[in-house]
Amino acid sequence: MTSKDSFPQGSILEINGKCIVLKGDDIDTDRIIPARFLKCVNFNELGEHLFQDDRQELKGEHPFDLKENRESSILIVNDNFGCGSSREHAPQALMRWGIRAIVGQSFAEIFYGNCLALGIPCATASIDIINDLQNHIQSNQSSSWTLKIQKETLSSAGTLYQINIEPGSLEMLITGRWDATSQLISKSEKIRQKLESLPYLTEFHKEIK
Amino acid sequence: MSSGTLYDKVWDLHRVAELPGGATQLLVGLHLIHEVTSPQAFAALEDKGLRVLCPQRTLATVDHIVPTVNQERPFADSLAEEMLSTLEKNCKKHDITLYSLGSGNQGIVHVIAPELGLTQPGMTIACGDSHTSTHGAFGAIAFGIGTSQVRDVLASQSLAIKKLKVRRIWIEGHLNSGVYAKDLILHVIRILGVKGGVGYAYEFAGPAIEDLSMEERMTICNMAIEGGARCGYINPDEITFEYLKRCPKAPSGKAWDRAVSWWESLASDPDCSFDDDIHIDASEIAPTITWGITPGQAIAIHECMPSLESLEQNELPIAKEAFLYMDLKPGTAIKGLPIDVCFIGSCTNGRLSDLHAAAQIAKGRQVAKGIKAFVVPGSEKVAKEAVQQGLDKIFIEAGFEWRQPGCSMCLAMNPDKLEGRQISASSSNRNFKGRQGSASGRTLLMSPAMVAAAAITGKVTDVRELFINTHRGQQIQTP
Ligand code: SF4
């Protein structure tokens, strides 16, 4: 079981826990975390407001409110999950609620990158596999699952699904190099050379101020 | 794989290194920041004991949370006040230029960088906001990024990113009278879908694109992201250079000529190759409007909303959800639908030419009874020029409220919000559930002229019908 308060660190090889199913295509970031909760200078409280409006609408029947889904750490979604704004608040809210991996048909690009930068893998699978997986989970809600990064599998007692993790992301997760900052700053000499080579920063440069 | 396109050339010029995992480290020529997505990035930077590498290539403004009725400090909303004061503190500490309220240069981040001339062809631009694609109108490669990438750019003036494929969207012909850039891009997204652009940069080209002013081009590239394309761009040409020439931060004197020849060299080569190429005929486009909860759920004004039978299997669930949420009936007309609120503004359509187009419709008419209509200029500069040209008076006399600049009801992080199930005609870019501040509020996206027409009649209206009455069917000129 992954603890809600310990966030991903270092190399990520597998994620264990219950799965939570959230059906629907094109679930956008405004639904994941409505804009009014973006008014904050840190991310600490976001988990509480995850899917707030959808949850209110469903009055306790939303997957993220159901008792059996509490403590889940692997989210199973459909197509184009996380479309919309670039707000990192969306993956942050999911992470702070307890989600440590997402499996779906496809993901919006910025959302995918934001997740990876937090150490949350987004794995994909075909529509048939996702449908089957979602049905399976919904009829065995208490089962515990393991998502293996290197093997690209999601498995539970007696059941195994092949999932796909984009090779670059896979490598970054297992080597622990999904935190880009340290890699980027290590290239300081090359960055300096680039800054000096671009004409709009040299030849015809004007100060912003 | 694409080659010889502007995207390829700019990418190569900014490539710092290849990273493990297949991403490229790309230099960022201009970093734009604002109050919503930067505070956590600065905090993370300080946690790691890092400093801002190029404060001189970083520009900050405040736009998302600012009130548009009373901008006096401290703001009535203490959270909004805290966000702005955090930005002020961070900019001061790291020596970053902040164009704040009253500076004369404040406004929506995607409006101010172009109008200052900071957005230029051949640059890479990043900002913690998905509509950064706007800057592609100048032939820049501009990406919206998340907060951890904002931290990366602050720390290293570069970012880890994978190269996109390039799809050219060639727009044949010319736009008809009463049809605007907004209609064009809504039409494109309608055809290609909201995820059609995932994995692609969109190059917009062709006679109909070449016709467009810079402000119209910004509307097009602004919404590339709504079609799933993280970045959209248009090759720089005479119209680009003419626009930049008047901008304070564009090169001047001898440097100008050098800049122009560099910019010209970056345009996609005649024999370049694209990963995909799509042709669309501009003359077939009518005023276009969304009826659902994604920007792809759009129809021409004279069309009926789709019947459930006419939809593809994979479109059905979201369409059903949309009809339910919007409380609309499949297969019925959208024209004539009563609306409650009219919003003209945002980084999509809050520029001077947008206000002109709306003012032409509002002039000498009255907002229908019971309709709340308001105009939010995209920047202090837009506001100033609009006032100089008397646009504010036209709007006020017609019964619109004239507000102070900001993002406003585009995402309603300030006091401008829909209430309950109100339905809005909006010139912004997203019609997602709850986007405009009420969890059950409804949004119809359309051009600013169409919003003005809706305000006047109180219902969804074909703006061209208002032309015929007063302008004898003549094309209304925008500057
Ligand atoms: S106007 Fe809307 S889309 Fe544009 S930056 Fe502001 S909130 Fe984002």
XYZ file of C-alpha atoms and ligand atoms in Angstrom:
696
model
C 0.000 0.000 0.000
C 1.315 3.383 -0.983
C 1.053 6.044 1.658
C -0.907 9.128 0.697
C 1.636 11.479 2.159
C 4.833 10.018 0.842
C 5.221 11.295 -2.676
C 7.146 9.472 -5.400
C 10.912 9.597 -5.105
C 13.854 8.020 -6.874
C 13.443 5.040 -9.101
C 9.909 3.755 -9.534
C 9.636 0.059 -10.285
C 6.147 -0.909 -9.236
C 2.991 0.504 -7.760
C 0.792 -1.532 -5.475
C -2.727 -0.897 -4.315
C -6.382 -0.939 -5.169
C -7.674 0.298 -8.493
C -10.348 2.950 -8.893
C -12.361 3.184 -12.107
C -13.426 6.508 -13.548
C -15.310 6.106 -16.798
C -15.697 8.652 -19.574
C -13.716 10.138 -22.455
C -12.257 13.666 -22.530
C -12.293 14.227 -18.775
C -10.698 17.656 -18.627
C -8.559 19.380 -16.040
C -11.387 21.746 -15.082
C -13.303 18.717 -13.927
C -10.328 17.167 -12.176
C -9.792 20.360 -10.234
C -12.196 23.247 -10.858
C -10.485 26.585 -11.498
C -11.637 28.198 -8.282
C -9.306 25.902 -6.347
C -6.328 27.143 -8.323
C -6.327 30.133 -6.079
C -3.570 28.938 -3.824
C 0.151 29.457 -3.413
C 0.853 25.825 -2.539
C -0.664 22.490 -3.505
C -1.332 21.092 -0.014
C -5.091 21.202 0.024
C -5.852 20.174 -3.514
C -6.601 16.515 -2.771
C -9.793 17.466 -0.957
C -11.193 19.289 -3.958
C -10.439 16.639 -6.549
C -13.464 16.355 -8.905
C -15.378 18.583 -6.524
C -18.133 19.646 -8.921
C -18.655 16.180 -10.383
C -18.764 14.755 -6.879
C -21.301 17.293 -5.742
C -23.459 16.521 -8.750
C -23.419 12.787 -7.947
C -24.119 13.298 -4.244
C -21.822 10.683 -2.785
C -22.062 8.294 -5.756
C -18.932 9.536 -7.523
C -16.164 6.893 -7.684
C -13.938 9.138 -5.591
C -16.569 9.177 -2.844
C -17.416 5.479 -2.740
C -16.248 3.728 0.390
C -14.775 0.782 -1.492
C -12.534 3.088 -3.491
C -10.888 4.812 -0.574
C -7.183 4.108 -0.358
C -6.979 3.316 -4.074
C -3.721 4.192 -5.743
C -4.169 3.173 -9.392
C -6.700 5.080 -11.464
C -8.260 3.475 -14.544
C -9.663 5.948 -17.081
C -10.753 6.040 -20.708
C -9.725 8.224 -23.634
C -7.973 11.627 -23.697
C -7.846 11.932 -19.939
C -6.547 15.266 -18.603
C -7.303 17.404 -21.658
C -7.662 21.142 -21.226
C -5.420 23.434 -19.278
C -1.768 23.020 -18.384
C -2.506 23.216 -14.686
C -0.249 20.917 -12.736
C -2.864 21.295 -10.049
C -4.702 18.412 -11.731
C -2.027 15.713 -11.249
C -1.106 17.312 -7.932
C -4.700 16.910 -6.742
C -4.742 13.286 -7.886
C -1.412 12.638 -6.202
C -2.495 14.240 -2.954
C -5.674 12.186 -2.970
C -3.494 9.089 -3.193
C -3.196 8.224 -6.884
C 0.262 6.916 -7.847
C -0.358 5.580 -11.375
C -2.971 6.001 -14.105
C -3.950 3.547 -16.822
C -6.142 4.676 -19.704
C -6.725 4.573 -23.445
C -4.898 7.858 -23.974
C -3.797 11.007 -22.163
C -3.588 14.667 -23.089
C 0.029 15.578 -23.638
C 0.594 18.325 -21.102
C -1.183 16.300 -18.454
C 0.965 13.279 -19.271
C 4.151 15.323 -18.911
C 2.968 16.891 -15.679
C 2.272 13.448 -14.243
C 5.652 12.106 -15.271
C 7.353 15.098 -13.687
C 5.723 14.099 -10.403
C 6.717 10.457 -10.781
C 3.220 9.294 -11.693
C 3.296 6.886 -14.640
C 0.486 7.088 -17.196
C 0.177 3.736 -18.956
C -2.021 3.051 -21.953
C -3.973 0.085 -23.236
C -6.483 -0.565 -26.008
C -10.136 0.237 -25.549
C -10.942 -3.480 -25.238
C -8.400 -4.059 -22.509
C -9.538 -0.964 -20.623
C -13.196 -1.987 -20.808
C -12.384 -5.472 -19.652
C -10.158 -4.179 -16.883
C -12.771 -1.712 -15.690
C -15.438 -4.400 -15.571
C -13.125 -6.782 -13.818
C -12.245 -4.227 -11.148
C -15.839 -3.250 -10.611
C -16.812 -6.822 -9.903
C -13.798 -7.465 -7.638
C -13.501 -4.202 -5.849
C -11.366 -5.210 -2.944
C -8.594 -6.839 -4.929
C -5.110 -5.554 -4.690
C -3.135 -4.852 -7.863
C 0.479 -4.470 -8.883
C 1.604 -2.301 -11.758
C 5.065 -3.343 -12.891
C 6.853 -0.653 -14.849
C 9.568 -2.671 -16.555
C 7.252 -5.563 -17.426
C 4.421 -3.233 -18.422
C 1.815 -5.276 -16.644
C -1.035 -4.672 -14.269
C -1.886 -7.783 -12.326
C -3.945 -9.127 -9.497
C -4.413 -12.646 -8.169
C -4.763 -14.796 -11.269
C -5.295 -11.902 -13.693
C -2.742 -10.106 -15.788
C -3.169 -7.256 -18.233
C -0.505 -6.087 -20.624
C -0.260 -2.300 -20.594
C 2.044 0.074 -22.462
C 4.428 2.585 -21.030
C 6.096 4.831 -23.545
C 9.763 3.655 -23.682
C 11.294 7.031 -22.792
C 9.056 7.464 -19.779
C 9.687 3.879 -18.749
C 13.416 4.451 -18.717
C 13.051 7.689 -16.764
C 10.861 6.006 -14.151
C 13.069 3.006 -13.520
C 16.280 5.023 -13.466
C 14.688 7.620 -11.209
C 15.521 10.349 -13.692
C 11.968 11.594 -14.129
C 12.926 14.663 -12.137
C 14.192 16.722 -15.048
C 15.567 19.728 -13.185
C 18.848 18.240 -12.055
C 19.562 16.869 -15.527
C 18.826 20.184 -17.162
C 20.989 22.323 -14.929
C 23.913 19.957 -15.338
C 24.237 21.176 -18.955
C 25.052 24.727 -17.918
C 27.955 25.154 -20.347
C 25.883 24.056 -23.330
C 23.033 26.299 -22.229
C 25.411 29.245 -22.096
C 26.693 28.492 -25.601
C 23.142 28.367 -26.934
C 22.251 31.625 -25.254
C 25.220 33.212 -27.008
C 24.410 31.725 -30.391
C 20.854 32.903 -30.919
C 20.651 36.160 -32.871
C 17.604 37.416 -30.993
C 19.557 37.172 -27.746
C 22.658 38.788 -29.178
C 22.590 40.642 -32.517
C 19.149 42.183 -32.313
C 18.402 41.811 -28.663
C 16.421 44.366 -26.686
C 16.001 44.358 -22.925
C 12.608 43.322 -21.585
C 12.699 46.048 -18.952
C 9.158 12.782 -40.266
C 8.846 16.468 -41.018
C 11.836 18.341 -42.384
C 12.503 21.874 -43.506
C 9.494 23.320 -41.692
C 9.739 26.336 -39.430
C 9.138 23.969 -36.549
C 12.137 21.814 -37.525
C 14.410 24.821 -37.983
C 13.506 26.508 -34.720
C 13.746 23.203 -32.877
C 17.267 22.580 -34.194
C 18.413 26.090 -33.344
C 17.328 25.664 -29.729
C 18.424 22.114 -29.086
C 20.802 21.956 -26.129
C 21.140 18.197 -25.646
C 19.363 14.893 -26.009
C 18.202 13.493 -22.687
C 17.807 9.924 -21.514
C 14.255 8.851 -22.201
C 14.143 10.386 -25.654
C 13.331 13.953 -24.696
C 15.301 16.927 -25.974
C 16.603 19.686 -23.794
C 15.304 22.762 -25.568
C 16.427 26.289 -24.845
C 13.621 28.703 -24.013
C 14.121 32.138 -25.530
C 11.346 33.862 -23.627
C 9.702 32.712 -20.419
C 6.390 34.265 -19.447
C 5.029 33.797 -15.950
C 1.868 34.754 -14.072
C 0.421 34.491 -10.589
C -1.353 31.131 -10.883
C 1.265 28.637 -12.007
C 4.448 30.281 -10.734
C 4.269 30.365 -6.891
C 4.804 26.628 -6.458
C 7.582 26.715 -9.058
C 9.461 29.425 -7.163
C 8.954 27.514 -3.929
C 10.356 24.335 -5.496
C 13.302 26.299 -6.892
C 14.129 27.620 -3.457
C 13.698 24.169 -1.919
C 16.463 22.999 -4.230
C 18.605 26.032 -3.472
C 18.541 27.198 -7.114
C 18.346 30.663 -8.617
C 16.657 31.978 -11.748
C 19.178 31.499 -14.537
C 17.971 34.226 -16.953
C 15.789 36.780 -15.180
C 16.412 39.063 -18.168
C 14.523 36.606 -20.419
C 11.629 36.216 -18.005
C 8.587 38.453 -17.907
C 5.773 38.408 -15.370
C 2.296 39.835 -15.353
C -0.888 39.342 -13.374
C -4.049 38.379 -15.231
C -5.999 35.342 -14.030
C -7.171 36.505 -10.620
C -7.484 40.265 -11.058
C -10.889 41.813 -10.457
C -12.226 43.798 -13.409
C -14.460 46.229 -11.522
C -12.216 47.501 -8.772
C -8.517 46.791 -9.039
C -7.539 48.721 -5.932
C -5.144 46.937 -3.592
C -5.516 45.046 -1.413
C -8.085 43.045 -3.390
C -11.321 42.210 -1.601
C -10.485 38.528 -2.162
C -7.644 37.776 0.248
C -6.540 34.669 -1.676
C -6.218 36.685 -4.885
C -4.289 39.318 -2.976
C -1.968 36.661 -1.577
C -1.291 35.318 -5.071
C -0.366 38.722 -6.445
C 1.772 39.648 -3.475
C 3.564 36.296 -3.735
C 4.304 37.039 -7.399
C 5.553 40.513 -6.475
C 7.822 39.075 -3.813
C 9.205 36.414 -6.137
C 9.846 38.847 -8.989
C 11.564 41.303 -6.707
C 13.737 38.647 -5.142
C 14.798 37.200 -8.494
C 15.031 40.486 -10.386
C 12.264 39.673 -12.870
C 10.320 42.417 -14.642
C 6.699 42.424 -13.505
C 4.102 44.366 -15.445
C 1.553 44.797 -12.719
C -1.707 46.702 -12.518
C -1.379 50.307 -13.587
C 2.012 49.816 -15.265
C 0.419 50.502 -18.638
C 1.635 47.111 -19.843
C -0.407 44.757 -17.661
C -2.836 42.357 -19.254
C -3.398 38.751 -20.227
C 0.040 37.257 -20.674
C -0.698 36.170 -24.266
C -1.908 39.633 -25.164
C 0.923 41.673 -23.681
C 4.002 39.830 -24.953
C 2.911 40.191 -28.601
C 1.813 43.810 -28.258
C 5.145 44.731 -26.677
C 6.961 43.040 -29.549
C 8.609 40.537 -27.195
C 7.066 37.684 -29.141
C 9.107 37.354 -32.326
C 9.543 34.857 -35.147
C 11.983 32.030 -34.526
C 11.831 32.207 -30.756
C 10.971 29.443 -28.390
C 8.501 30.659 -25.792
C 7.210 28.871 -22.732
C 4.584 29.811 -20.182
C 2.707 27.938 -17.512
C -0.528 28.273 -19.407
C -1.867 26.079 -22.174
C -2.806 28.983 -24.458
C 0.854 29.838 -24.923
C 0.279 28.409 -28.409
C -1.018 31.934 -29.222
C 2.527 33.209 -29.782
C 2.923 30.829 -32.706
C 1.062 33.433 -34.770
C 4.443 35.163 -35.176
C 6.271 32.040 -36.265
C 7.524 31.347 -32.756
C 7.393 27.855 -31.278
C 5.478 28.320 -28.081
C 4.517 25.692 -25.515
C 2.224 25.672 -22.545
C 4.005 23.966 -19.648
C 3.151 22.650 -16.201
C 4.418 24.018 -12.919
C 7.341 21.600 -12.612
C 8.473 22.700 -16.050
C 8.098 26.326 -14.989
C 10.546 25.459 -12.236
C 12.837 23.828 -14.811
C 12.774 26.851 -17.084
C 13.400 29.208 -14.175
C 16.378 27.084 -13.135
C 17.879 26.265 -16.525
C 16.196 28.439 -19.188
C 15.460 25.156 -20.887
C 12.999 22.343 -20.751
C 12.812 18.618 -21.394
C 10.370 18.055 -24.213
C 9.765 15.625 -27.040
C 9.641 16.749 -30.613
C 6.179 16.841 -32.106
C 5.138 15.776 -35.564
C 3.990 18.577 -37.859
C 0.589 18.695 -39.513
C -0.035 21.403 -42.051
C -3.555 22.742 -42.124
C -3.934 24.447 -45.464
C -6.886 26.808 -45.629
C -7.930 27.405 -49.199
C -10.051 30.336 -50.394
C -11.230 33.294 -48.346
C -13.490 33.855 -45.372
C -16.930 35.198 -46.164
C -18.331 38.390 -44.731
C -19.364 37.957 -41.091
C -17.063 34.976 -40.654
C -14.046 35.552 -38.431
C -10.842 33.833 -37.343
C -12.742 32.389 -34.379
C -15.207 30.695 -36.711
C -12.332 29.327 -38.740
C -10.588 27.720 -35.798
C -13.827 26.391 -34.295
C -14.517 24.850 -37.698
C -11.046 23.266 -37.820
C -11.475 21.770 -34.334
C -14.931 20.567 -35.258
C -13.453 18.681 -38.216
C -10.255 17.352 -36.641
C -11.623 16.850 -33.131
C -10.381 17.952 -29.739
C -7.702 15.301 -29.693
C -6.904 15.242 -33.397
C -3.824 17.333 -32.708
C -2.315 15.258 -29.909
C 1.313 14.636 -30.814
C 1.329 17.361 -33.458
C 2.332 20.942 -33.956
C -0.127 22.619 -36.319
C 1.209 24.751 -39.131
C -1.639 26.949 -40.363
C -1.086 28.052 -43.945
C -2.803 28.877 -47.214
C -4.482 31.910 -48.755
C -7.109 32.303 -46.031
C -4.407 32.353 -43.346
C -2.199 34.762 -45.289
C -5.189 37.113 -45.455
C -5.467 37.348 -41.694
C -4.180 40.211 -39.551
C -1.773 39.395 -36.717
C -4.568 39.631 -34.175
C -6.681 37.169 -36.123
C -3.692 34.848 -36.478
C -3.322 34.919 -32.704
C -6.936 33.783 -32.342
C -6.168 30.822 -34.614
C -2.979 29.707 -32.851
C -4.508 30.390 -29.439
C -7.024 27.617 -29.964
C -4.613 25.064 -31.478
C -4.458 23.610 -27.979
C -8.237 23.123 -27.980
C -7.678 20.861 -30.960
C -5.129 18.890 -28.943
C -2.056 20.425 -30.633
C 0.321 21.673 -28.026
C 1.640 24.274 -30.386
C 0.372 25.999 -33.517
C 2.212 28.431 -35.752
C 2.037 30.528 -38.878
C 5.056 31.350 -41.042
C 6.200 34.952 -40.640
C 5.488 37.264 -43.591
C 5.052 40.951 -44.438
C 2.015 41.172 -42.154
C 4.098 39.859 -39.255
C 6.909 42.341 -39.936
C 4.516 45.271 -40.372
C 2.970 44.475 -37.006
C 6.300 44.089 -35.227
C 7.703 47.293 -36.657
C 5.390 49.336 -34.444
C 6.190 47.409 -31.266
C 8.468 48.941 -28.621
C 10.501 45.798 -27.893
C 11.036 44.727 -31.495
C 14.469 45.328 -33.014
C 14.992 48.786 -34.492
C 17.469 50.658 -36.691
C 20.100 48.513 -38.364
C 19.190 45.547 -36.207
C 15.731 45.548 -37.800
C 16.993 44.523 -41.237
C 19.154 41.761 -39.816
C 16.199 40.519 -37.819
C 13.900 40.484 -40.842
C 16.309 38.487 -42.947
C 16.804 35.979 -40.141
C 13.040 35.706 -39.663
C 12.490 35.187 -43.379
C 15.026 32.380 -43.425
C 13.031 30.461 -40.824
C 9.769 30.108 -42.733
C 8.972 26.575 -43.880
C 10.844 25.814 -47.122
C 8.785 25.378 -50.292
C 9.983 21.764 -50.500
C 9.627 20.963 -46.818
C 7.777 17.860 -45.740
C 5.026 17.398 -43.187
C 3.900 14.367 -41.262
C 0.365 15.126 -42.297
C -1.373 17.616 -44.559
C -5.014 18.639 -44.450
C -6.964 20.969 -46.724
C -9.995 22.965 -45.698
C -11.988 25.419 -47.791
C -12.523 28.744 -45.990
C -15.421 29.750 -48.216
C -17.505 26.927 -46.772
C -17.217 28.234 -43.230
C -20.204 29.995 -41.645
C -20.387 31.659 -38.231
C -19.703 28.727 -35.924
C -20.797 28.152 -32.355
C -20.394 25.408 -29.774
C -23.413 23.692 -28.286
C -21.716 21.185 -25.962
C -19.018 20.823 -23.347
C -15.944 20.517 -25.567
C -14.778 23.047 -28.170
C -15.167 20.340 -30.814
C -18.922 20.162 -30.278
C -19.568 22.991 -32.692
C -21.966 23.664 -35.558
C -22.599 26.408 -38.073
C -25.223 28.873 -36.917
C -27.866 27.685 -39.398
C -27.378 24.002 -38.577
C -29.214 21.864 -36.070
C -27.393 20.231 -33.207
C -26.596 16.638 -34.124
C -29.198 13.965 -33.599
C -27.939 11.033 -31.572
C -28.374 8.728 -34.576
C -26.051 10.856 -36.686
C -23.141 10.531 -34.264
C -20.292 8.050 -34.385
C -20.308 5.458 -31.634
C -17.270 6.971 -29.924
C -18.829 10.466 -29.874
C -22.054 9.307 -28.277
C -21.239 9.237 -24.547
C -19.788 12.757 -24.483
C -22.612 14.043 -26.703
C -25.243 12.584 -24.392
C -23.458 14.052 -21.415
C -23.327 17.406 -23.198
C -27.029 17.458 -24.088
C -27.911 16.599 -20.520
C -25.599 19.201 -19.014
C -26.530 21.914 -21.497
C -30.216 21.014 -21.282
C -30.477 21.032 -25.078
C -32.343 18.720 -27.416
C -30.525 16.708 -30.085
C -31.548 17.534 -33.621
C -32.909 20.997 -32.831
C -31.722 24.423 -33.960
C -29.264 26.453 -31.916
C -30.328 29.733 -33.474
C -32.819 31.529 -31.288
C -31.668 29.882 -28.052
C -32.133 32.454 -25.256
C -28.993 33.399 -23.345
C -28.324 35.141 -20.007
C -24.803 36.500 -20.031
C -22.533 37.859 -22.796
C -18.785 37.968 -22.291
C -16.388 39.639 -24.688
C -12.735 39.200 -23.757
C -9.953 36.601 -23.120
C -6.652 35.851 -24.813
C -8.602 34.391 -27.727
C -10.678 37.456 -28.510
C -9.838 40.339 -26.193
C -7.725 42.392 -28.586
C -8.517 45.713 -30.214
C -9.806 44.245 -33.485
C -12.114 41.947 -31.519
C -13.548 44.896 -29.634
C -13.976 46.704 -32.948
C -15.898 43.829 -34.463
C -18.197 43.694 -31.438
C -18.587 47.470 -31.265
C -19.705 47.581 -34.905
C -22.624 45.380 -33.953
C -23.359 47.162 -30.670
C -23.226 50.643 -32.145
C -26.569 52.409 -31.987
C -28.316 49.361 -30.576
C -29.345 48.246 -27.093
C -28.537 45.140 -25.101
C -31.759 43.126 -24.742
C -33.625 43.383 -21.479
C -32.435 41.066 -18.717
C -29.110 40.283 -20.403
C -25.884 40.931 -18.569
C -23.245 41.894 -21.114
C -19.696 42.966 -20.393
C -16.494 43.729 -22.235
C -13.093 42.980 -20.716
C -10.148 44.307 -22.752
C -7.203 41.923 -22.927
C -4.652 44.425 -21.642
C -4.202 47.940 -20.339
C -2.927 48.898 -23.759
C -5.957 47.452 -25.535
C -8.169 49.314 -23.042
C -6.344 52.576 -23.632
C -6.542 52.370 -27.398
C -10.178 51.317 -27.282
C -10.981 54.352 -25.154
C -9.029 56.631 -27.509
C -11.172 55.323 -30.343
C -14.392 55.729 -28.393
C -15.234 52.021 -28.283
C -15.938 52.134 -24.554
C -18.640 54.753 -25.189
C -20.251 52.669 -27.901
C -20.449 49.716 -25.552
C -21.642 51.689 -22.546
C -24.323 53.483 -24.553
C -25.532 50.133 -25.815
C -25.831 48.825 -22.263
C -22.630 46.763 -21.975
C -20.414 47.098 -18.925
C -16.898 48.275 -19.709
C -14.391 46.569 -17.419
C -10.707 46.648 -16.507
C -8.313 44.170 -18.188
C -7.783 40.563 -17.126
C -8.808 36.976 -17.883
C -12.148 37.512 -16.177
C -14.950 35.075 -16.978
C -12.794 33.035 -19.342
C -12.065 30.895 -16.299
C -13.711 32.887 -13.543
C -10.930 32.908 -10.983
C -11.947 36.472 -10.205
C -15.409 37.714 -9.152
C -16.809 37.473 -12.722
C -18.788 34.254 -12.713
C -21.908 32.684 -14.090
C -24.555 31.958 -11.511
C -26.453 28.705 -11.266
C -27.473 27.352 -14.661
C -26.971 30.615 -16.521
C -25.995 30.235 -20.156
C -23.371 32.511 -21.649
C -22.407 33.613 -25.112
C -18.672 33.874 -24.737
C -15.754 34.915 -26.919
C -13.341 32.801 -24.848
C -11.934 29.373 -25.637
C -13.326 26.720 -23.324
C -16.858 25.510 -22.768
C -15.969 22.808 -20.272
C -18.447 22.039 -17.515
C -18.124 24.598 -14.752
C -15.469 26.577 -16.625
C -17.098 29.962 -16.111
C -17.413 29.856 -12.351
C -20.673 28.019 -11.730
C -20.602 24.240 -11.420
C -23.753 24.081 -13.559
C -23.100 27.162 -15.727
C -23.246 26.744 -19.512
C -21.030 28.277 -22.169
C -21.507 28.789 -25.900
C -18.280 29.757 -27.652
C -18.463 32.102 -30.638
C -16.810 35.117 -32.232
C -16.959 38.506 -30.470
C -19.317 39.841 -33.165
C -21.635 36.890 -32.560
C -21.498 37.553 -28.801
C -22.451 41.180 -29.420
C -25.305 40.059 -31.665
C -26.523 37.690 -28.947
C -26.397 40.523 -26.420
C -28.545 42.737 -28.648
C -31.200 40.139 -29.416
C -30.985 38.173 -26.152
C -30.598 34.944 -28.072
C -28.229 33.058 -30.339
C -28.228 35.062 -33.549
C -26.566 34.953 -36.937
C -24.540 38.136 -36.801
C -24.876 38.511 -40.584
C -28.558 39.308 -40.181
C -27.629 42.359 -38.160
C -25.220 43.459 -40.904
C -27.884 43.361 -43.554
C -30.178 45.659 -41.621
C -27.711 48.398 -40.954
C -24.795 47.877 -43.223
C -26.533 46.695 -46.383
C -24.654 43.474 -46.388
C -21.274 45.094 -46.616
C -18.252 43.532 -45.040
C -17.562 45.244 -41.780
C -13.997 46.435 -41.692
C -11.828 45.715 -38.725
C -8.611 47.668 -38.383
S -7.850 34.485 -20.941
Fe -8.505 32.443 -20.371
S -7.361 31.049 -21.613
Fe -6.377 33.029 -21.745
S -4.755 32.991 -20.232
Fe -6.549 33.871 -19.260
S -7.629 32.170 -18.353
Fe -6.152 31.285 -19.775
